[in-house]
mmCIF file of N, CA and C in Angstrom:
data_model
loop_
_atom_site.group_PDB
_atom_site.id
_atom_site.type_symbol
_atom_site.label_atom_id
_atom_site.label_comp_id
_atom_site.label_asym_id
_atom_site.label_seq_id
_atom_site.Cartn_x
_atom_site.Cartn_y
_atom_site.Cartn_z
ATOM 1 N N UNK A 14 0.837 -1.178 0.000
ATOM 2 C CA UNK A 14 0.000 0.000 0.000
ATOM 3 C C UNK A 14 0.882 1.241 0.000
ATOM 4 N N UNK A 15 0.538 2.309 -0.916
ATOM 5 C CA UNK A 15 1.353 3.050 -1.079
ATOM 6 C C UNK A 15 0.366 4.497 -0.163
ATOM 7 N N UNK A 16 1.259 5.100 0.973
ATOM 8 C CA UNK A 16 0.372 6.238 1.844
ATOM 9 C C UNK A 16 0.783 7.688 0.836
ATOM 10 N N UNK A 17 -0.863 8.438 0.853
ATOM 11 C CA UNK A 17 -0.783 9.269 0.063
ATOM 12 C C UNK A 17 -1.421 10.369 1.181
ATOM 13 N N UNK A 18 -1.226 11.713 0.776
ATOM 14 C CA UNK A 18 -2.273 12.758 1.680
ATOM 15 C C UNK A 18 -3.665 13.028 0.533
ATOM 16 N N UNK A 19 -4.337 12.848 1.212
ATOM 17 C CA UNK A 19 -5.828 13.137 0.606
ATOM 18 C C UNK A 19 -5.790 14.014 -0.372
ATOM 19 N N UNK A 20 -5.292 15.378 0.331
ATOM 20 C CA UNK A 20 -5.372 16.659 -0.586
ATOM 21 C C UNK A 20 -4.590 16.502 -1.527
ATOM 22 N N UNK A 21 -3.580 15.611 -1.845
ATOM 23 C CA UNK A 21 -2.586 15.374 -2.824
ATOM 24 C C UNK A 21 -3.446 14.818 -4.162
ATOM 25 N N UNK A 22 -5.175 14.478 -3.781
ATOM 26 C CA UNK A 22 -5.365 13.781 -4.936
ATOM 27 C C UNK A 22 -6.625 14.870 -5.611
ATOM 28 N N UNK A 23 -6.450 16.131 -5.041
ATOM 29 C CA UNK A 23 -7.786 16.937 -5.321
ATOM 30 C C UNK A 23 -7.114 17.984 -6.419
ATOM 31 N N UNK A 24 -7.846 17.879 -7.274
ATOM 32 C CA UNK A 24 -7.650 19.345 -8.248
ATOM 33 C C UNK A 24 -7.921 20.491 -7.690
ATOM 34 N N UNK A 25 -6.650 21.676 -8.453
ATOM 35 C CA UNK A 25 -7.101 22.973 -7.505
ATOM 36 C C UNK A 25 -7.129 23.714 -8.883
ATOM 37 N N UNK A 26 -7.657 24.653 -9.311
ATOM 38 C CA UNK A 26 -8.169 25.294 -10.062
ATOM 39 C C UNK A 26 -7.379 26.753 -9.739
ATOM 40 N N UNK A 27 -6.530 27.073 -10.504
ATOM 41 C CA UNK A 27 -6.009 28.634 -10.281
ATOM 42 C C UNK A 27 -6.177 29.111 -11.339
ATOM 43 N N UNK A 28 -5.937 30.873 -10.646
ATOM 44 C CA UNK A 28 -6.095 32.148 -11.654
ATOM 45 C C UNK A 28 -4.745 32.027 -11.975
ATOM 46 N N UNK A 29 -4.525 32.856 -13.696
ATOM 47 C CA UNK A 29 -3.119 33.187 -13.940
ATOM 48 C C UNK A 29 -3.463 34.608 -13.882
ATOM 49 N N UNK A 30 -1.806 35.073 -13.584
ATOM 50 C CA UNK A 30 -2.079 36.723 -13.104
ATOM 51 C C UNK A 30 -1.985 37.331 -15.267
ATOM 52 N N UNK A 31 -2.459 38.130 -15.047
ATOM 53 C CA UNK A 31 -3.030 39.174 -16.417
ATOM 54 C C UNK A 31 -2.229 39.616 -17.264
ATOM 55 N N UNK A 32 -0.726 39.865 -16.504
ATOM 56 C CA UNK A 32 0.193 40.699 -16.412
ATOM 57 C C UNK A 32 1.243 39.358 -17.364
ATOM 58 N N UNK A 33 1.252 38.459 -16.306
ATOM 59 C CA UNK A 33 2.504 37.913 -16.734
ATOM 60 C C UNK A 33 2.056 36.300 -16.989
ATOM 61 N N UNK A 34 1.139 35.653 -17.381
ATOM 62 C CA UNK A 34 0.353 34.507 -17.369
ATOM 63 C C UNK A 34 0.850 33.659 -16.864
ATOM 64 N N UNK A 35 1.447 33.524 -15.576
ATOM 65 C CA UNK A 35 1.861 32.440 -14.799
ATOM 66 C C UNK A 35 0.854 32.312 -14.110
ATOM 67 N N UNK A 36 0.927 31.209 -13.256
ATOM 68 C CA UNK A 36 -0.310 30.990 -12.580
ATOM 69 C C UNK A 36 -0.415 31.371 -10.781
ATOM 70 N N UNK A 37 -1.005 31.401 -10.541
ATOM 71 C CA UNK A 37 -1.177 32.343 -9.243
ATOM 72 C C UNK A 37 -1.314 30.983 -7.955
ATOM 73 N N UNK A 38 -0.109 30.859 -7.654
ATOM 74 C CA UNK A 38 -0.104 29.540 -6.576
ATOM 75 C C UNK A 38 -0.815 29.869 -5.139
ATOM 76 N N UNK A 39 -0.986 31.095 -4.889
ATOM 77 C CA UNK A 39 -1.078 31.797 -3.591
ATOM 78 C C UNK A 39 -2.646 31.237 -2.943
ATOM 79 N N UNK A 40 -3.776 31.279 -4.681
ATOM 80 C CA UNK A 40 -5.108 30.928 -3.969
ATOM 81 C C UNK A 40 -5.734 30.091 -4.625
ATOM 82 N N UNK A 41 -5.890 29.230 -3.770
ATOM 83 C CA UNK A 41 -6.078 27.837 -5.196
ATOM 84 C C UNK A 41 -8.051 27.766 -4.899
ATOM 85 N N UNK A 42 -8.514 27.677 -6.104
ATOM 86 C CA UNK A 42 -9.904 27.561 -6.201
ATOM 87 C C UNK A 42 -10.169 25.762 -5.337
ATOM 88 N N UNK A 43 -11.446 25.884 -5.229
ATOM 89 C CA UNK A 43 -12.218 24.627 -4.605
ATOM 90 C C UNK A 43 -12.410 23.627 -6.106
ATOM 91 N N UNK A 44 -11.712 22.210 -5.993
ATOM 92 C CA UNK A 44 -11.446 21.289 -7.383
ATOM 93 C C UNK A 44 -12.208 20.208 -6.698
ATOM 94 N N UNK A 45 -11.955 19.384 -8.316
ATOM 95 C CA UNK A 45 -12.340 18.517 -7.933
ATOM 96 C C UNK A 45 -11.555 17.055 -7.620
ATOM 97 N N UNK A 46 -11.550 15.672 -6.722
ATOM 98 C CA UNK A 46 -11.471 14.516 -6.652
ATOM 99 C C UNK A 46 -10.014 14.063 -8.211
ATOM 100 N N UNK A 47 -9.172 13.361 -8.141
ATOM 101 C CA UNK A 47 -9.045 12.454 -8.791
ATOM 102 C C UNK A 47 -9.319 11.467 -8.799
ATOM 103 N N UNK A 48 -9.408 10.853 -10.439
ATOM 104 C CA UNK A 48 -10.486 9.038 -10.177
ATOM 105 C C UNK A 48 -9.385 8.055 -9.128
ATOM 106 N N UNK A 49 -8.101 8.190 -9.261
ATOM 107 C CA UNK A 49 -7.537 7.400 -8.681
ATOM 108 C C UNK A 49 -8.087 7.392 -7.230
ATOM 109 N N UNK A 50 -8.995 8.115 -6.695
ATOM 110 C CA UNK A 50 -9.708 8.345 -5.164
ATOM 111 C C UNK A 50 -10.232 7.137 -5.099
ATOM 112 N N UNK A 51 -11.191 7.119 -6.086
ATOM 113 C CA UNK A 51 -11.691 5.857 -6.567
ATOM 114 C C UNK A 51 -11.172 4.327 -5.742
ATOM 115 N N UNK A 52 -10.356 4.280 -5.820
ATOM 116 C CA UNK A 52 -9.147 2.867 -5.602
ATOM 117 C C UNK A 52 -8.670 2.904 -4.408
ATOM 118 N N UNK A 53 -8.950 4.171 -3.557
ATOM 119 C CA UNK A 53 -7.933 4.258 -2.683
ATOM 120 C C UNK A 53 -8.625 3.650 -1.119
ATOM 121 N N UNK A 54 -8.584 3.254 0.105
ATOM 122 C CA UNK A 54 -9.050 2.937 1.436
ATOM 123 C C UNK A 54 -8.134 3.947 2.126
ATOM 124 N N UNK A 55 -9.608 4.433 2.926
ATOM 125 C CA UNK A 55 -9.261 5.512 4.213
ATOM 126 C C UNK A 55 -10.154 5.619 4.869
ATOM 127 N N UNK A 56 -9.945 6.577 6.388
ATOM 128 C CA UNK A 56 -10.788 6.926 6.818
ATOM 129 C C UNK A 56 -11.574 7.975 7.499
ATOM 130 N N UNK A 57 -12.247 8.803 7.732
ATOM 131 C CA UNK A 57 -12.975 10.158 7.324
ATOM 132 C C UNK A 57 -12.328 10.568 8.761
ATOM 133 N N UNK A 58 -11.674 10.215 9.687
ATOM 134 C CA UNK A 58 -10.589 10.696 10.378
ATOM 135 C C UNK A 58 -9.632 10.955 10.383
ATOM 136 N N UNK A 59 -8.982 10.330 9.046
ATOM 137 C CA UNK A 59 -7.541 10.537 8.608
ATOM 138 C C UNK A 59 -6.862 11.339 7.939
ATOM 139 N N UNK A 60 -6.291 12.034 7.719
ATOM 140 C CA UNK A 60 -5.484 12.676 6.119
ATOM 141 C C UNK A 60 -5.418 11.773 5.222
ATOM 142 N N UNK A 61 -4.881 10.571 5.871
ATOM 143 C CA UNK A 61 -3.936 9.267 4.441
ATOM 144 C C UNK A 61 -4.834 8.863 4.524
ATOM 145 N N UNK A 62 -4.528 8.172 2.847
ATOM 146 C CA UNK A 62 -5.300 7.242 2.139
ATOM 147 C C UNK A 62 -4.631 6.357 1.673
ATOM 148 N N UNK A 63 -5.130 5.199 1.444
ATOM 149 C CA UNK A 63 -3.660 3.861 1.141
ATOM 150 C C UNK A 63 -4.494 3.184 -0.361
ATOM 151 N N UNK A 64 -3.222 3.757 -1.110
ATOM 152 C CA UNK A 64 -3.696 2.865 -2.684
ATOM 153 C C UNK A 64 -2.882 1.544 -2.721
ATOM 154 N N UNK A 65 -3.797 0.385 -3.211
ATOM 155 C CA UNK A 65 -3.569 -0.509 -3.504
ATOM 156 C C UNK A 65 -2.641 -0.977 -4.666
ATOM 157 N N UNK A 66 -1.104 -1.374 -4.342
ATOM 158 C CA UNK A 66 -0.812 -1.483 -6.048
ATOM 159 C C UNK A 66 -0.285 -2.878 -6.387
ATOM 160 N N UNK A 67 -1.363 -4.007 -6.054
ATOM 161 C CA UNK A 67 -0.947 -5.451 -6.059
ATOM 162 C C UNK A 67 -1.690 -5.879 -7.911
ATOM 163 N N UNK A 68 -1.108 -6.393 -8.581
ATOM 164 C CA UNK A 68 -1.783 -6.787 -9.704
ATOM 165 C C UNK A 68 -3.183 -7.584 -9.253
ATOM 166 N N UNK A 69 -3.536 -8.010 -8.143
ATOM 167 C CA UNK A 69 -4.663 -8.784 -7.659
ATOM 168 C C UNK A 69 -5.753 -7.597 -7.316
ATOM 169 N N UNK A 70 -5.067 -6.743 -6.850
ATOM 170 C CA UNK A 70 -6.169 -5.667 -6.730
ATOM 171 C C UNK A 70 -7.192 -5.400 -7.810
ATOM 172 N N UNK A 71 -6.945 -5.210 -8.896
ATOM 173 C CA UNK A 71 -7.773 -4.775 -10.248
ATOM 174 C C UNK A 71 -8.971 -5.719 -10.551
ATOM 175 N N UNK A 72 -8.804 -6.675 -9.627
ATOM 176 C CA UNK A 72 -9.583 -7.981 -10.027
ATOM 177 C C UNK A 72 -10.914 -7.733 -9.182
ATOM 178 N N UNK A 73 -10.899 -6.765 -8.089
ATOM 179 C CA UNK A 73 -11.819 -6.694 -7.345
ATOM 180 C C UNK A 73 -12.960 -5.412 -7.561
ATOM 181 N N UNK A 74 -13.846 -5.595 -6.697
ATOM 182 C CA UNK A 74 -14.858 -4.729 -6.984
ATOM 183 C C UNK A 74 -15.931 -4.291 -6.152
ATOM 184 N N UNK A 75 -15.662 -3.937 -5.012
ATOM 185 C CA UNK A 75 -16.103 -3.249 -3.734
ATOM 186 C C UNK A 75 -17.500 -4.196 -4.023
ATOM 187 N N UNK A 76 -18.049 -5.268 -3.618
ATOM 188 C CA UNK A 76 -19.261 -5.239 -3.639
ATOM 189 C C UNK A 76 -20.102 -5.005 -2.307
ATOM 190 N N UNK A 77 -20.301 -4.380 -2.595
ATOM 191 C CA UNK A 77 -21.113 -4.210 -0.979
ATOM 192 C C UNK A 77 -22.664 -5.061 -0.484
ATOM 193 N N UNK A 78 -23.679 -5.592 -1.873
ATOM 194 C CA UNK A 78 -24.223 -6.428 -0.990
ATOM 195 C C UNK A 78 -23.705 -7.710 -1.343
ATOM 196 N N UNK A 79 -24.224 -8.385 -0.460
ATOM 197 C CA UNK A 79 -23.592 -9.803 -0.477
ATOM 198 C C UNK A 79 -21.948 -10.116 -0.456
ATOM 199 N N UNK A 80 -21.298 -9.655 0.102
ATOM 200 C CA UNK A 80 -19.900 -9.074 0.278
ATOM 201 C C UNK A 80 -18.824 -10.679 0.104
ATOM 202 N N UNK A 81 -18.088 -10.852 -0.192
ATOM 203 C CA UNK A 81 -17.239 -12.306 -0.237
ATOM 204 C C UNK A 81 -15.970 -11.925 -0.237
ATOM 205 N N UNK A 82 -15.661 -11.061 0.292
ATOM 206 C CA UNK A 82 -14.316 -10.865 1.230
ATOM 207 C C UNK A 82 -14.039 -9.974 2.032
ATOM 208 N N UNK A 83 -13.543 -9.840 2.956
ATOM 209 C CA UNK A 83 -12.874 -8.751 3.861
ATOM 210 C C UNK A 83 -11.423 -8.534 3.632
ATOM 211 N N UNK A 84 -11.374 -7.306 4.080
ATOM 212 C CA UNK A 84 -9.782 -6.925 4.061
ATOM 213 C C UNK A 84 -9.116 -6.521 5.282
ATOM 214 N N UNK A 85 -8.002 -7.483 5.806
ATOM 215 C CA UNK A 85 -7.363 -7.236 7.341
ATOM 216 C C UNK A 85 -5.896 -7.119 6.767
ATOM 217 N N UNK A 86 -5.340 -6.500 8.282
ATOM 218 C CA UNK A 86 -3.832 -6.112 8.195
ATOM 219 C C UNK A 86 -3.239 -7.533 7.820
ATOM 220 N N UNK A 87 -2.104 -6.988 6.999
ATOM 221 C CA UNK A 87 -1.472 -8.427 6.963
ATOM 222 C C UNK A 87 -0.593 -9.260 7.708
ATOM 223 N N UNK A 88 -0.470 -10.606 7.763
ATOM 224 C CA UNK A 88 0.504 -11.186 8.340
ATOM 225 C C UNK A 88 1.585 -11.449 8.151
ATOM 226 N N UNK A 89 1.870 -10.857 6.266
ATOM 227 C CA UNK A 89 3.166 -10.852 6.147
ATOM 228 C C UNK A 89 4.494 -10.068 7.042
ATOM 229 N N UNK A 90 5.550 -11.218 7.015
ATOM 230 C CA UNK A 90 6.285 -10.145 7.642
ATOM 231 C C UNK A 90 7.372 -9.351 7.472
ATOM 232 N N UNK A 91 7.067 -8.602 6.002
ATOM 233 C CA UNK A 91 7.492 -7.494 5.625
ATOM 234 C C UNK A 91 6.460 -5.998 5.944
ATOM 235 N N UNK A 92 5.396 -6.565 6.233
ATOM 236 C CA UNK A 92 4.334 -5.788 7.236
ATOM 237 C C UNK A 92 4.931 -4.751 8.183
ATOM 238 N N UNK A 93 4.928 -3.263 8.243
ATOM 239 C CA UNK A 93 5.245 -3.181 9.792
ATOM 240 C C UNK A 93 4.340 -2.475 10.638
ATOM 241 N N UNK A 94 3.845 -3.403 11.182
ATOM 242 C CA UNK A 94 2.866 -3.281 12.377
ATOM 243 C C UNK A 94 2.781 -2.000 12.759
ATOM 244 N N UNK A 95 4.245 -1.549 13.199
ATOM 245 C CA UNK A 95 4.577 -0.338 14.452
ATOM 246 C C UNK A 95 4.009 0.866 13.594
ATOM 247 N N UNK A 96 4.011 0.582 12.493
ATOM 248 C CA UNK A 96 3.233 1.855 11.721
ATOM 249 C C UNK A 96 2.236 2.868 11.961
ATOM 250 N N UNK A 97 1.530 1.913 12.137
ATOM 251 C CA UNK A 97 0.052 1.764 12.967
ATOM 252 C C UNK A 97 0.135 2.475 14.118
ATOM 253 N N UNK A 98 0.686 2.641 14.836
ATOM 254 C CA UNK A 98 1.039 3.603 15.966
ATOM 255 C C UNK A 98 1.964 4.660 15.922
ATOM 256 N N UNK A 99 2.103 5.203 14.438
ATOM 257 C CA UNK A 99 2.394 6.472 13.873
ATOM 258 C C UNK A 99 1.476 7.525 14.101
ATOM 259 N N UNK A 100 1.594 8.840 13.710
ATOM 260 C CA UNK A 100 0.584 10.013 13.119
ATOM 261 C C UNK A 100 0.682 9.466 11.617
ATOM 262 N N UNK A 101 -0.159 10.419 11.290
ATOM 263 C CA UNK A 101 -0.489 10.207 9.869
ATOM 264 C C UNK A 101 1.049 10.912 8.970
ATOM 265 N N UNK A 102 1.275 12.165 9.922
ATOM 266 C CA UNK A 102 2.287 12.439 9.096
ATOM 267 C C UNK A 102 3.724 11.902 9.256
ATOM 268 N N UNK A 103 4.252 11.144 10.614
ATOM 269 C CA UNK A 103 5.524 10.325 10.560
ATOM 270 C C UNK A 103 4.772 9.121 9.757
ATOM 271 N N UNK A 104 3.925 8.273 9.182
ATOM 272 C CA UNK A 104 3.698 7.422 8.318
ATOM 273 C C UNK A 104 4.121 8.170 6.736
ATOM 274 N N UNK A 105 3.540 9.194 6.607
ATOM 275 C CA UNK A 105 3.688 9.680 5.434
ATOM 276 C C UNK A 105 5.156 10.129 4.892
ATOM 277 N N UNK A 106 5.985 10.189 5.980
ATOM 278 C CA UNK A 106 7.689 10.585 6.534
ATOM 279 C C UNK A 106 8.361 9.365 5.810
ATOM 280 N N UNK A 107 7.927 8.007 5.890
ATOM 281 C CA UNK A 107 8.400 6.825 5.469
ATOM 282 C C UNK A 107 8.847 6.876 4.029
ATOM 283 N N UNK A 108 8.241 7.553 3.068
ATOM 284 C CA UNK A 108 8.567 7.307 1.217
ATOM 285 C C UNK A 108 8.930 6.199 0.785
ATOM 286 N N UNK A 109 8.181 5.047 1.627
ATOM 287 C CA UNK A 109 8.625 3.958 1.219
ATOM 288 C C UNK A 109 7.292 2.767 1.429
ATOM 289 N N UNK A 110 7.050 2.036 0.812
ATOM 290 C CA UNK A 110 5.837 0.828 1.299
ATOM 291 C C UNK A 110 6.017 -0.154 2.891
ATOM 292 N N UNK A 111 4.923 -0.216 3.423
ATOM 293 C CA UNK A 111 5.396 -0.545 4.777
ATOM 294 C C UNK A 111 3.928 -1.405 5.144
ATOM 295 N N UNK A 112 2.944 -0.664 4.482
ATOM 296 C CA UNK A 112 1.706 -0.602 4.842
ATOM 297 C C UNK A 112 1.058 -1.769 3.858
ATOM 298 N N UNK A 113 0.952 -3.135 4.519
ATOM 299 C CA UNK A 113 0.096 -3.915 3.923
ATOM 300 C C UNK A 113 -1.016 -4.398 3.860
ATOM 301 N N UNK A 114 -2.333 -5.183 3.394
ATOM 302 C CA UNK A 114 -3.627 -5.897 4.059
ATOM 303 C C UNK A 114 -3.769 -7.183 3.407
ATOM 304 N N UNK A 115 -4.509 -7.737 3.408
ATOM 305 C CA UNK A 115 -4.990 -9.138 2.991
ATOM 306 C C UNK A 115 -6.018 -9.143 2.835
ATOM 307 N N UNK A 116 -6.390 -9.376 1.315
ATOM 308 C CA UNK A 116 -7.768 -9.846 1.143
ATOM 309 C C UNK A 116 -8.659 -11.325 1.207
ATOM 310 N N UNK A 117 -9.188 -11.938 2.442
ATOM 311 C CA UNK A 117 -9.153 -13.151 2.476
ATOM 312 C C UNK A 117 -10.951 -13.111 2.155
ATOM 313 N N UNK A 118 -11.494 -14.386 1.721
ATOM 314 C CA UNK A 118 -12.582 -14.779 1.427
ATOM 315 C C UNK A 118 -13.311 -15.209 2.577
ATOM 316 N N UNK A 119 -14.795 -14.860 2.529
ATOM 317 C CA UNK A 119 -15.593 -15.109 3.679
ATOM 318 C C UNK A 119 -16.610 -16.514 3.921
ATOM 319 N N UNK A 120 -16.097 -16.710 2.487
ATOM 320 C CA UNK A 120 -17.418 -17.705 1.784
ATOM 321 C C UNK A 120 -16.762 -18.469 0.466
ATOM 322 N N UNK A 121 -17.102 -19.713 -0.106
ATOM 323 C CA UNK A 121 -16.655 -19.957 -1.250
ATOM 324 C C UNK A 121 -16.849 -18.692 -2.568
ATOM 325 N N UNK A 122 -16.219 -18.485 -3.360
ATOM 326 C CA UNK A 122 -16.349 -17.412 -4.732
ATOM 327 C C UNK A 122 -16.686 -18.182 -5.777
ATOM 328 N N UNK A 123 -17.738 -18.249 -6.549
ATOM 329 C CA UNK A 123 -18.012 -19.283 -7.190
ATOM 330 C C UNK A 123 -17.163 -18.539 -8.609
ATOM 331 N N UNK A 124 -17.022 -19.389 -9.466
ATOM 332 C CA UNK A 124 -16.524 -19.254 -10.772
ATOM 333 C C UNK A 124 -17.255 -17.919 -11.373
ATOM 334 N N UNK A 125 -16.229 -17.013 -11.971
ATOM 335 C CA UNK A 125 -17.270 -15.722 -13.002
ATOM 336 C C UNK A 125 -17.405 -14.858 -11.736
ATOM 337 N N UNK A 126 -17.193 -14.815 -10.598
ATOM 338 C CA UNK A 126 -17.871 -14.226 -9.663
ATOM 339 C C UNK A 126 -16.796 -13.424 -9.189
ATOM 340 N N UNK A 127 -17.572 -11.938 -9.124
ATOM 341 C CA UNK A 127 -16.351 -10.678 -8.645
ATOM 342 C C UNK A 127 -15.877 -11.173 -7.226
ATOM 343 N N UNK A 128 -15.356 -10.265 -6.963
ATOM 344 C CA UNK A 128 -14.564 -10.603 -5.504
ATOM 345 C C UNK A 128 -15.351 -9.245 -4.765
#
């Protein structure tokens, strides 16, 4: 899982000044979302958001009713736990992957069937 800051994924919309058409960094308009938001797990307490970048990921598809998997911390142990008892911003300090989960099944997945 790669830790990102939220606001890192929002469009900001600026004026360029009149004079000299650069763009005016000072006041950034209200933007919108990137799709990559889309993909990402967080939580409405947090700054970070953790994108998934396992080739298994793409395969899935949030279903929410009838649900056939959960996602928990992992047990690998390239995992590091102690993370977890970071701030958001010594996690974000790391520039490096640390942050893993596991997607395990709740129920058989029958054939053809999203995750």
């Amino acid at each position: 899982l790669l830790t990102i800051r939220e606001e890192a994924l929002q469009f900001a919309k600026r004026r360029r000044n009149k004079h000299t058409g650069a763009l005016d960094m000072s006041e950034p308009f209200e933007g919108n979302n990137q799709l990559l938001l889309n993909y990402c797990f967080g939580h409405r307490n947090s700054s970070i958001i953790l994108f998934p970048y396992s080739s298994t990921v793409h395969f899935i598809n949030h279903k929410r009713d009838n649900p056939n998997a959960k996602i928990f911390w992992s047990t690998n142990p390239l995992f590091k736990r102690d993370w977890l008892k970071e701030s958001a911003l010594e996690v974000n300090e790391h520039r490096r992957a640390g942050l893993m989960f596991d997607i395990i099944a709740t129920r058989d997945i029958l054939a053809g069937e999203e995750v």
